Structures are given as C-alpha cells and as structure tokens.
Coordinates of C-alpha atoms in Angstrom, one line a residue:
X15 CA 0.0 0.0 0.0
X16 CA 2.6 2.5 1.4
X17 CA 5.0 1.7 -2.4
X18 CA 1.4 2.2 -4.8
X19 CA 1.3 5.6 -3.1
X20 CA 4.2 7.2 -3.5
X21 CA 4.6 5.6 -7.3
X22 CA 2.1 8.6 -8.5
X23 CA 4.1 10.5 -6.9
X24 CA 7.5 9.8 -8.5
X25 CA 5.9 9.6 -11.5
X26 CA 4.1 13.4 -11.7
X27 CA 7.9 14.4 -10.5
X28 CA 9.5 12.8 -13.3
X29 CA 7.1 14.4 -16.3
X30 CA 7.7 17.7 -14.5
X31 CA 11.4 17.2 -15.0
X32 CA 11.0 15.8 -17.9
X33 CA 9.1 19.0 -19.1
X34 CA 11.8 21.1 -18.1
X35 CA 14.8 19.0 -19.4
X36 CA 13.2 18.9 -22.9
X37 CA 12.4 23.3 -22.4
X38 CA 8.8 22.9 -22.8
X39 CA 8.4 25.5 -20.1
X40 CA 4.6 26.6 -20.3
X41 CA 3.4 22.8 -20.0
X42 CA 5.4 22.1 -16.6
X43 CA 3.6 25.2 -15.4
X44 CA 0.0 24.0 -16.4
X45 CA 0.8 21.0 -14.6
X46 CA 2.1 22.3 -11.4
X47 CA -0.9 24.4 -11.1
X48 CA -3.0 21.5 -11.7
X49 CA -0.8 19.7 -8.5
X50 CA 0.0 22.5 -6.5
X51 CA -4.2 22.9 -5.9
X52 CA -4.4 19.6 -3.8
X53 CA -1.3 19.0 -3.1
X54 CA 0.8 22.1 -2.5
X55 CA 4.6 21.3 -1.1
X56 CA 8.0 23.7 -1.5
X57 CA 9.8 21.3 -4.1
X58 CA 6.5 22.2 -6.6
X59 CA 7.0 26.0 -5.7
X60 CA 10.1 25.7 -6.8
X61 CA 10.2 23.6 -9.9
X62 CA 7.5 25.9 -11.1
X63 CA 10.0 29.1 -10.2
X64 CA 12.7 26.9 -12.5
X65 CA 10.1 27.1 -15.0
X66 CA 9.0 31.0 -14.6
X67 CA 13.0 31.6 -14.6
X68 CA 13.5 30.5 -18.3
X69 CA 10.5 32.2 -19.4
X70 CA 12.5 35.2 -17.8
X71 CA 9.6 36.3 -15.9
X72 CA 11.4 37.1 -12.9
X73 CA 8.7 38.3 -10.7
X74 CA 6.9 35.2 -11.0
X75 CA 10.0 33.0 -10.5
X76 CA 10.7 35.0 -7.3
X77 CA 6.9 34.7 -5.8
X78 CA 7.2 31.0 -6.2
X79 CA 10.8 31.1 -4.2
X80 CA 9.1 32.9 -1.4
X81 CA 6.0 30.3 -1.1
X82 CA 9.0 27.2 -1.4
X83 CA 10.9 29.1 1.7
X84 CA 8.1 29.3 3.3
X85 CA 7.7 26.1 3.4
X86 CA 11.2 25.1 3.6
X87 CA 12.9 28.5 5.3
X88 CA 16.5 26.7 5.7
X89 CA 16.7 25.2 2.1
X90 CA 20.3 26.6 0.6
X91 CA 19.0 26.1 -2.7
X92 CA 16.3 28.1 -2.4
X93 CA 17.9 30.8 -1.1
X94 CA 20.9 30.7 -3.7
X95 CA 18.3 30.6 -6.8
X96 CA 16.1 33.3 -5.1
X97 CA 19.5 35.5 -4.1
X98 CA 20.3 35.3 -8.2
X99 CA 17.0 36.3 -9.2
X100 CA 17.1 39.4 -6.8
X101 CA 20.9 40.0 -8.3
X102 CA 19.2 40.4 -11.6
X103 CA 16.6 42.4 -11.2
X104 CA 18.6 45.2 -9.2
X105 CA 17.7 44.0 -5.8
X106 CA 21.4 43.7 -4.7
X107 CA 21.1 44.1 -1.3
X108 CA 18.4 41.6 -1.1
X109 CA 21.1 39.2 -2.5
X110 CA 23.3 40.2 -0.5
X111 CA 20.5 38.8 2.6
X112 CA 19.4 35.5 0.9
X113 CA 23.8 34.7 0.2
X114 CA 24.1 35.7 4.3
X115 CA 21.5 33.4 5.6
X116 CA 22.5 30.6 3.3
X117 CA 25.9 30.9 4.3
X118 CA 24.8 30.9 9.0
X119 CA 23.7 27.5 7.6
X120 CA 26.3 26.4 5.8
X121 CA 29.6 28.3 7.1
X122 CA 32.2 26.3 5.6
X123 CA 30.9 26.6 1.9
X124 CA 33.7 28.1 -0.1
X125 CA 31.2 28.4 -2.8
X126 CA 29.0 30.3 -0.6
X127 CA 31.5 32.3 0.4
X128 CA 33.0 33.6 -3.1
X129 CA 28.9 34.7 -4.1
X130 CA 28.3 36.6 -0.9
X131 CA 32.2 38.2 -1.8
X132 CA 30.4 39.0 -5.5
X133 CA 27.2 40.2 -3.5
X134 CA 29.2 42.8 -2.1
X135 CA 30.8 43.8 -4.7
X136 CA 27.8 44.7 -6.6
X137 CA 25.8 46.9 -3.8
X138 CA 30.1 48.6 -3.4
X139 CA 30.0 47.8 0.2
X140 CA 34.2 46.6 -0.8
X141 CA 35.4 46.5 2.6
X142 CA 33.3 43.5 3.4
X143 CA 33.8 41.7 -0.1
X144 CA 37.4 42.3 0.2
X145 CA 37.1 40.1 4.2
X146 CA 34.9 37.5 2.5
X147 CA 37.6 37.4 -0.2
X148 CA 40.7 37.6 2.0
X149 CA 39.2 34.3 4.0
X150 CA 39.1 32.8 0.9
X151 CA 42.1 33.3 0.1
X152 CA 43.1 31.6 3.1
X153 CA 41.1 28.2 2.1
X154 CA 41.7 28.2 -1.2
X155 CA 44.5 30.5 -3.4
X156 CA 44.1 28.2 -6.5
X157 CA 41.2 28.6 -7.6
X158 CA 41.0 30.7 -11.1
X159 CA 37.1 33.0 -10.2
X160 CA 38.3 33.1 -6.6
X161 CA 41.8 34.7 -7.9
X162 CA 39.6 36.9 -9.9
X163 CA 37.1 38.5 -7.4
X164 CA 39.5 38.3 -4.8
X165 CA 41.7 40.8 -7.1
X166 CA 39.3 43.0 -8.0
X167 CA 37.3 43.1 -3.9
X168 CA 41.1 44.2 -2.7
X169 CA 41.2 46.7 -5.7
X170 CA 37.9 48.4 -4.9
X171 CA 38.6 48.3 -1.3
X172 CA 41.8 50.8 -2.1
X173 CA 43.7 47.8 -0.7
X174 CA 46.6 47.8 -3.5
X175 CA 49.1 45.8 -2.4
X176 CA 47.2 43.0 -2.0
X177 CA 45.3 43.8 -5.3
X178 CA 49.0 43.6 -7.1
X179 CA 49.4 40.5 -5.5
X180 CA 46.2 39.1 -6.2
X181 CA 46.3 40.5 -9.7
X182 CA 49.5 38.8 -10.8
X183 CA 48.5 35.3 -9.2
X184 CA 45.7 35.5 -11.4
X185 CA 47.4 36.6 -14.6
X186 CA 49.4 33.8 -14.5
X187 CA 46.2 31.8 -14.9
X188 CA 44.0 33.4 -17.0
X189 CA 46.6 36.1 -19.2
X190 CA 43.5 37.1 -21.1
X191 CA 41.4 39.3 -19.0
X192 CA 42.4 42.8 -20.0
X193 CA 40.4 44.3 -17.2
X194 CA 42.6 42.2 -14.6
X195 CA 45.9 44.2 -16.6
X196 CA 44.0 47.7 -16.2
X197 CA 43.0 47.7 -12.7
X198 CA 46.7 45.8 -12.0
X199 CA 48.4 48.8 -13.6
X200 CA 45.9 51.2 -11.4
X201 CA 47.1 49.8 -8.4
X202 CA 51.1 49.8 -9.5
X203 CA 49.8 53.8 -10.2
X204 CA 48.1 54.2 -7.4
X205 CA 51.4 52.9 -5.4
X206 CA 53.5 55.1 -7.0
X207 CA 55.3 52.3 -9.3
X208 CA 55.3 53.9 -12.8
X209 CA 57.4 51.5 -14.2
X210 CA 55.7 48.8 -13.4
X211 CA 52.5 50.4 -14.2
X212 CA 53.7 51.1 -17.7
X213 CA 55.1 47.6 -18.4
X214 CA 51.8 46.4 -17.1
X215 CA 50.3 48.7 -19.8
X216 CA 52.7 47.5 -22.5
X217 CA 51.9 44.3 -22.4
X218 CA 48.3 44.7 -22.5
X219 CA 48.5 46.6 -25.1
X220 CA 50.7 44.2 -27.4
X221 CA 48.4 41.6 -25.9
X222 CA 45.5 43.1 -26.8
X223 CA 46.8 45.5 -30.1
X224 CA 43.4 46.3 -31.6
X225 CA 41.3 47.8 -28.3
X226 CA 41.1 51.6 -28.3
X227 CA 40.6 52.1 -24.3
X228 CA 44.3 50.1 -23.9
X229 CA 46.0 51.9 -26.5
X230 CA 44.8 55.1 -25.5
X231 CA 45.8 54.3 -21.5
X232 CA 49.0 53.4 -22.3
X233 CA 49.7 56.7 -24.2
X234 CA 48.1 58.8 -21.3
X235 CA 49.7 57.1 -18.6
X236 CA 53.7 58.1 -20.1
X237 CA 52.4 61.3 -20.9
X238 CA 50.9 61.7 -17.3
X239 CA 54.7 60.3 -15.9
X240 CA 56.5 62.8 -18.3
X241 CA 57.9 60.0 -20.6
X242 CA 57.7 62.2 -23.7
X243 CA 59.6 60.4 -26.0
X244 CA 57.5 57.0 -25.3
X245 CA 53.7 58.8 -25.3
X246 CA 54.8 60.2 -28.8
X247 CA 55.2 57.1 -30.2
X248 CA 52.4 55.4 -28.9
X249 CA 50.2 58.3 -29.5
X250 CA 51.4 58.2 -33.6
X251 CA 50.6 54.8 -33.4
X252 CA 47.0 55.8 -32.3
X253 CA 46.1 58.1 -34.1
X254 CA 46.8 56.2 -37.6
X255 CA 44.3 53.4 -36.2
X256 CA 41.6 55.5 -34.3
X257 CA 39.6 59.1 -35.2
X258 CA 41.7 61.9 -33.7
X259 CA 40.1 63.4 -30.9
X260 CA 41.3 67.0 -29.0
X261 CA 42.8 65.5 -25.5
X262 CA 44.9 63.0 -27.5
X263 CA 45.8 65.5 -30.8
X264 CA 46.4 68.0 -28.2
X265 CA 49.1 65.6 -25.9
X266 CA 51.0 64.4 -29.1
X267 CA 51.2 68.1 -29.7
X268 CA 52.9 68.6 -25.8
X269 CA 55.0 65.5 -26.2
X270 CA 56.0 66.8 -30.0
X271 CA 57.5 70.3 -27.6
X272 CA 59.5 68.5 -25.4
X273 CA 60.8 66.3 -27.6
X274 CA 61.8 69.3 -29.4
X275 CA 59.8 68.6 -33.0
X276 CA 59.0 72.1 -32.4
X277 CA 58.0 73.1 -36.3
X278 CA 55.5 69.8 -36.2
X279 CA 54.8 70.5 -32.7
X280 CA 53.8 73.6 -34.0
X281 CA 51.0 72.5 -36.6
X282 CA 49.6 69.8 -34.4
X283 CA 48.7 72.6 -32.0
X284 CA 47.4 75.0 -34.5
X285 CA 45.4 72.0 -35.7
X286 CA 44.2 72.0 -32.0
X287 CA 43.9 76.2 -31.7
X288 CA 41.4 76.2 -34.5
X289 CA 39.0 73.4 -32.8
X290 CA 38.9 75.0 -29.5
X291 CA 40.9 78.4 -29.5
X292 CA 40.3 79.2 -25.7
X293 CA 41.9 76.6 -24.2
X294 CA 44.9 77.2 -22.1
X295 CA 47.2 74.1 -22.6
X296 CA 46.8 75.2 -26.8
X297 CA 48.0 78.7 -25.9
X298 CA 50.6 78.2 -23.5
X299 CA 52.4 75.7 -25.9
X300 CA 52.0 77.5 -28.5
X301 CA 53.6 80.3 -26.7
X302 CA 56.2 78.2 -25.7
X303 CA 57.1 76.4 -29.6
X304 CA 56.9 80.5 -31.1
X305 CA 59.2 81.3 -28.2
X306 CA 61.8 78.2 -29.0
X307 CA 61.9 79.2 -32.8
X308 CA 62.4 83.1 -32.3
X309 CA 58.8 84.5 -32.6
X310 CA 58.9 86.6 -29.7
X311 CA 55.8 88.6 -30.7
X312 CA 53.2 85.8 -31.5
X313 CA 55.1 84.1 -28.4
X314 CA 53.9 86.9 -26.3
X315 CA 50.5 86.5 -27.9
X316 CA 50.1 83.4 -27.0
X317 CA 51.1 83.1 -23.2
X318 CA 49.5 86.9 -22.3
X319 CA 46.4 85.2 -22.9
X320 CA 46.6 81.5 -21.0
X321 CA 47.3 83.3 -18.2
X322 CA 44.4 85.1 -18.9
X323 CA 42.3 82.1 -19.1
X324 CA 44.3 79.9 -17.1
X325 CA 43.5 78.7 -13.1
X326 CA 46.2 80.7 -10.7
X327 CA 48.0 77.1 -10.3
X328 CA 49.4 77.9 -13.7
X329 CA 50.2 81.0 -13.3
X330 CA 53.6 81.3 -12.0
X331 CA 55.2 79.2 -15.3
X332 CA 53.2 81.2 -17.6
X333 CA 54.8 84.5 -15.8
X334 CA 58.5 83.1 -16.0
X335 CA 58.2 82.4 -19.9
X336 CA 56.2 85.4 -20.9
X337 CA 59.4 86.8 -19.2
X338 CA 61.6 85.3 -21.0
X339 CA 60.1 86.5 -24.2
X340 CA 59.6 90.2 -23.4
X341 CA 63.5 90.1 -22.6
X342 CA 64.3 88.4 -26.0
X343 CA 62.0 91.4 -27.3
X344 CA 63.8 93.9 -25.4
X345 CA 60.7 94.8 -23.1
X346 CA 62.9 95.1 -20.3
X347 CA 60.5 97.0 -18.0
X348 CA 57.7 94.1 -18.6
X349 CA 59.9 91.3 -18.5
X350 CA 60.5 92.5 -14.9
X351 CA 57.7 93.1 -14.1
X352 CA 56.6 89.0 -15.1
X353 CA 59.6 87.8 -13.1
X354 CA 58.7 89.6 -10.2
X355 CA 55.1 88.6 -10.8
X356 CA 56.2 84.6 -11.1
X357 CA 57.6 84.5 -8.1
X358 CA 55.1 86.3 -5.8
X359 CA 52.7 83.9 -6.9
X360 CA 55.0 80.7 -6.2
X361 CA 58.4 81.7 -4.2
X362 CA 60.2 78.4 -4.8
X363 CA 60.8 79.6 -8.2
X364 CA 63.9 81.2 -6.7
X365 CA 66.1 80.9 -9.9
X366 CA 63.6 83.8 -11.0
X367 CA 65.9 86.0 -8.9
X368 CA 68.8 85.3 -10.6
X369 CA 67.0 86.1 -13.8
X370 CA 65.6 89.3 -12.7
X371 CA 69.1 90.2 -10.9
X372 CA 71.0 89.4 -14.9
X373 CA 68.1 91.3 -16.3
X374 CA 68.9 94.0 -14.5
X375 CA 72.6 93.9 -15.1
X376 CA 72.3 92.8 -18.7
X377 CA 70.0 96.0 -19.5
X378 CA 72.3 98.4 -17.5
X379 CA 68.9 99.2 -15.6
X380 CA 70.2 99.4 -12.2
X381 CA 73.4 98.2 -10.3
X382 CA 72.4 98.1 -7.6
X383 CA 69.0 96.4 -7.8
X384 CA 71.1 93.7 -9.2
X385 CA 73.3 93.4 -6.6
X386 CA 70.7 93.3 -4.5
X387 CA 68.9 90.6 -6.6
X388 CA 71.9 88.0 -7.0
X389 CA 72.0 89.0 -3.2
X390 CA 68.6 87.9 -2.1
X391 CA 68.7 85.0 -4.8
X392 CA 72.0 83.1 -3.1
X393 CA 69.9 83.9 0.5
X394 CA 66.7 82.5 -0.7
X395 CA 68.3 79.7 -2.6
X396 CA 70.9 78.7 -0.3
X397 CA 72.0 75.3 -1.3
X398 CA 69.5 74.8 -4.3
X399 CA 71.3 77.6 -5.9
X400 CA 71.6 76.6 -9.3
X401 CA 74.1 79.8 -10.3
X402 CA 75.8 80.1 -7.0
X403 CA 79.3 80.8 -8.6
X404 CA 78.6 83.0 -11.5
X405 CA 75.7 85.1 -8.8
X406 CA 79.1 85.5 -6.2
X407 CA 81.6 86.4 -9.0
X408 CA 79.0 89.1 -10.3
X409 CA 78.6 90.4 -6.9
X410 CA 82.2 90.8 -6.4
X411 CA 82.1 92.9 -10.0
X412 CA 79.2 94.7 -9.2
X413 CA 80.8 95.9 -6.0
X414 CA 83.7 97.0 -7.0
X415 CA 81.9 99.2 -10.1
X416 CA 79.9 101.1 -7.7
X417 CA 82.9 101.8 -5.9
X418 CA 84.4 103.2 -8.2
X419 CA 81.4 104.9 -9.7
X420 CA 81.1 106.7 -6.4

C-alpha cells in the first residue's frame, strides 16, 4: 500500500522534469498548477519558479521562491536561486541577505563564500567583499574565479598591495582578461610604481593590439609620468588606427615640444587652436614652440592670454616664460615686471631672482637692484642655488663698479 502511493508521486515528478529537461516550459507550469491545488509542497514552488525563470519572468520565479521558503525557510538552494534572481533584477542588497543566511547555515561553503564576496561587490560595500575574499584566500588561493574576485574586492577596497598580489597570481592563470591588466596597472599607479604600471600597460596593449581604451591608456599614462619620448610614439601609433580626438591631438602636440619637434609641434597645435581656440594648454604651448623658434611677438600673444584664461595654479610658469620673451624682445620693464610677478605667486621659483638680478645687469637698468637681486637670490636659494658661482663672481664685480662709480 505505502509503495502504490508514493509511485504517483514519483511519476508526476519525473514528467515535470522531464518537461523542463526537454524546455517545454509553459506545459510544466499547467501541470504544477493542476498539482499544487491539492497537493501544494515547496519542491512544486520551486520547480514551477525553474520554469518561470526560463521564461524570464522574474517576478513570478521569485513569488514561487518565497512560497518554497516558506515552506522550507532553511533550504540553501532556495535561497541561492532566489538571491540570483534578486541580483538580476537590481535588488542587490536583497542578494546580498538571501547569500548571508545561506551561508549561518552552511559556514564552511567556499562556494558560498566567493557569491556573498560577488554580492558585495555589486551593492560597493568593498570592505566586506574584500574580508569574504581575504578568508578565501586563506582556504583556497588556487582557484582561477576566486583569484579573480578576490583581485578585484582588494582593488575596490583601495587595498593595493594586496590587489597587485592578487592581480598577478591570477594573470598567470588566466593572461587574457584585460580588465585584470588595467586595474593591475591602477594599483602599480596608485602605489606610486610607474614603471611597473607602464610595463603592465605594454603588455596589454601588445596583448591586446586592436582595443582603443588600452592603447589610449598606455599613451596617457607616459604622458601623465612625463615619458615624452615613449607617449609620442604610442600616441602616432593611435592616431593612424583610431579618429583623432582633442585631448589626444592635443598631448601628441605637448610630447612633440618637449621632444623638441617644435615646427610639427607647432601644426599639431594650431590644428588644436582652431578646434577649441580658448583653451589654455593650446596657448601656452603655443607660446612656448613660437618662443623656441624666435617668434617673440606671437610668443607673447600666445602666453599673455593663457594666463588670462588659465586657473592661478598655472600662473607662476606662464609669468616666468612670458618673461623670457619680453626680454628676448627687449621689453625690459615688462619682463621684470613677469619675473617679479612669477615669483610672488610661487616663491620656490627662486632661480627667477637670478633672472631678474641678470636682467637688470644685462639691460644696464640698475646696479644696484642687481646686486641686491643675485643678493637675495643666493639667501633665498641657499643650497638649491643653481648659479651660486657666477651670482658670487657678479657680486664681487658689481661691488667693486659702484665703488668706483662713487
């Protein structure tokens, strides 16, 4: 009696599955409605929330999850299918609940573990993905998706060091994830290791030669660390693949500068000046190229107006070569006055003494401002004194001129 019972029974459950194995979705529905009226229990709930979840109606898979735990309350499973279903309709932090209380029953579930790590992640609370993570770690430092979230929970948690660590373990595994090479090279940034932040770079970019964003980072990153000559030729490589755009036109213009290409540095930043003609970096450099080839005039132009337009931070720089160039055009009074002005705004720019103190000489404006300049310069200076012998022998000089003058 007790075996013809439960045969009905197994059989209904097997059609059901069978229904589901072969995708016909809608029909293991109609008959878990017909059961579930007489004979209601949580395995039907969720079967028929299996069902509902292929359809991707969501809602409905999650309603039937709720009358199955209510049945069943401690069923993992349950939890874990309902905890997904919240994940993908936006209701992290309800995920992040459902992956809790499966884990209190369950503690020692690595598995477990690494989705309430993820479950973190997603609703950015990174501190306690990057403790689920780091306890991970600790049990298991092979596996290749641990490596990976474990990475990127100690990256988002500002926790670089380990995220290096992390990082390269896993790029020895899996040498294909480009993200894993850009947040690595972050975190070599971010700890104040350029190099390796630029090798990291490099090889993602040979690695990966035709994406844009790694191309372009690698470029931006040696032209943010000053390596000229390297962003120059990665930028030219760039720009022959990808549409030019202003930042990047504009920073193979800088790097052209200092490389000294000055003429082509030159048309790559009037290229710039006629896209956007009010933007500072444009007229500073172009200042800076028209001062390097002689062209005092348009070089005064140019820089007169960045620091019009420019923030104060800028300001000092843009005095001390706009001084320059009214001395070269034999503005003597004004180029003062922009020396003077450069280093009220930033007094470590002490060598701007010695400049005003030879301007002063040079222009047979004043001895004895000039003495007092190459004075105040070797005070102010004092060991970072870039001219201290040639300031002391034109002191000596000076002195003994105006003694004689007198």
């Amino acid at each position: 009696m007790i075996l013809l019972g439960i045969m009905p029974l197994l059989g209904f459950s097997q059609e059901i599955d069978l229904l589901l194995l072969n995708q016909k979705y809608e029909q293991a529905i109609e008959l878990i409605n017909q059961k579930v009226q007489t004979k209601p229990s949580a395995e039907l709930y969720f079967k028929r929330s299996m069902a509902y979840r292929q359809l991707v109606n969501y809602p409905a898979a999650i309603e039937n999850l709720n009358a199955a735990l209510s049945v069943d309350p401690t069923n993992i499973t349950y939890l874990t299918n309902r905890a997904d279903l919240y994940q993908s309709i936006g209701s992290s932090q309800k995920a992040v609940a459902d992956f809790r209380r499966a884990l209190s029953l369950k503690p020692n579930d690595l598995l477990l573990q690494y989705e309430l790590g993820k479950a973190y992640l997603w609703v950015n609370n990174y501190s306690k993905a990057y403790k689920e993570f780091e306890k991970l770690q600790a049990a298991d430092s092979t596996n290749l998706m641990f490596n990976k979230y474990s990475a990127l929970a100690a990256f988002k948690a500002g926790k670089y060091k380990t995220a290096m660590a992390w990082y390269e373990k896993y790029l020895l595994q899996n040498p294909n994830d480009l993200s894993a090479y850009m947040n690595l090279s972050t975190s070599y940034e971010k700890s104040r290791r350029l190099d390796k932040c630029l090798e990291t770079l490099r090889i993602a970019h040979n690695r990966f030669p035709d994406n844009r964003a790694a191309h372009l980072t690698y470029a931006n990153t040696a032209f943010v660390g000053k390596n000229y000559e390297l962003a120059q030729k990665i930028y030219d490589t760039f720009l022959l693949k990808y549409d030019t755009t202003f930042p990047t036109l504009l920073n193979q213009g800088i790097c052209m500068y200092h490389n000294k290409h000055t003429e082509v540095a030159l048309e790559v930043l009037e290229l710039c000046y006629s896209g956007n003609p009010n933007d500072v970096y444009v007229n500073f450099y172009l200042g800076v190229c028209h001062k390097r080839l002689k062209h005092q005039e348009l070089a005064a132009r140019y820089l007169d107006f960045a620091i019009h337009i420019s923030i104060p931070e800028f300001h000092p720089e843009m005095y001390h070569h706009l001084a320059q160039v009214y001395g070269a055009l034999r503005e003597f009074e004004k180029s003062i006055a922009a020396y003077k002005k450069a280093y009220e705004l930033d007094s470590r720019k002490v060598e701007v003494l010695f400049e005003i103190a030879t301007t002063y000489e040079e222009y047979n404006f004043n001895k004895t401002l000039a003495l007092n300049y190459y004075q105040n310069y070797l005070k102010e200076a004092g060991e970072r004194a870039e001219n201290a012998n040639y300031a002391l022998d034109r002191i000596k000089l000076l002195k003994e001129d105006l003694f004689f003058e007198e």
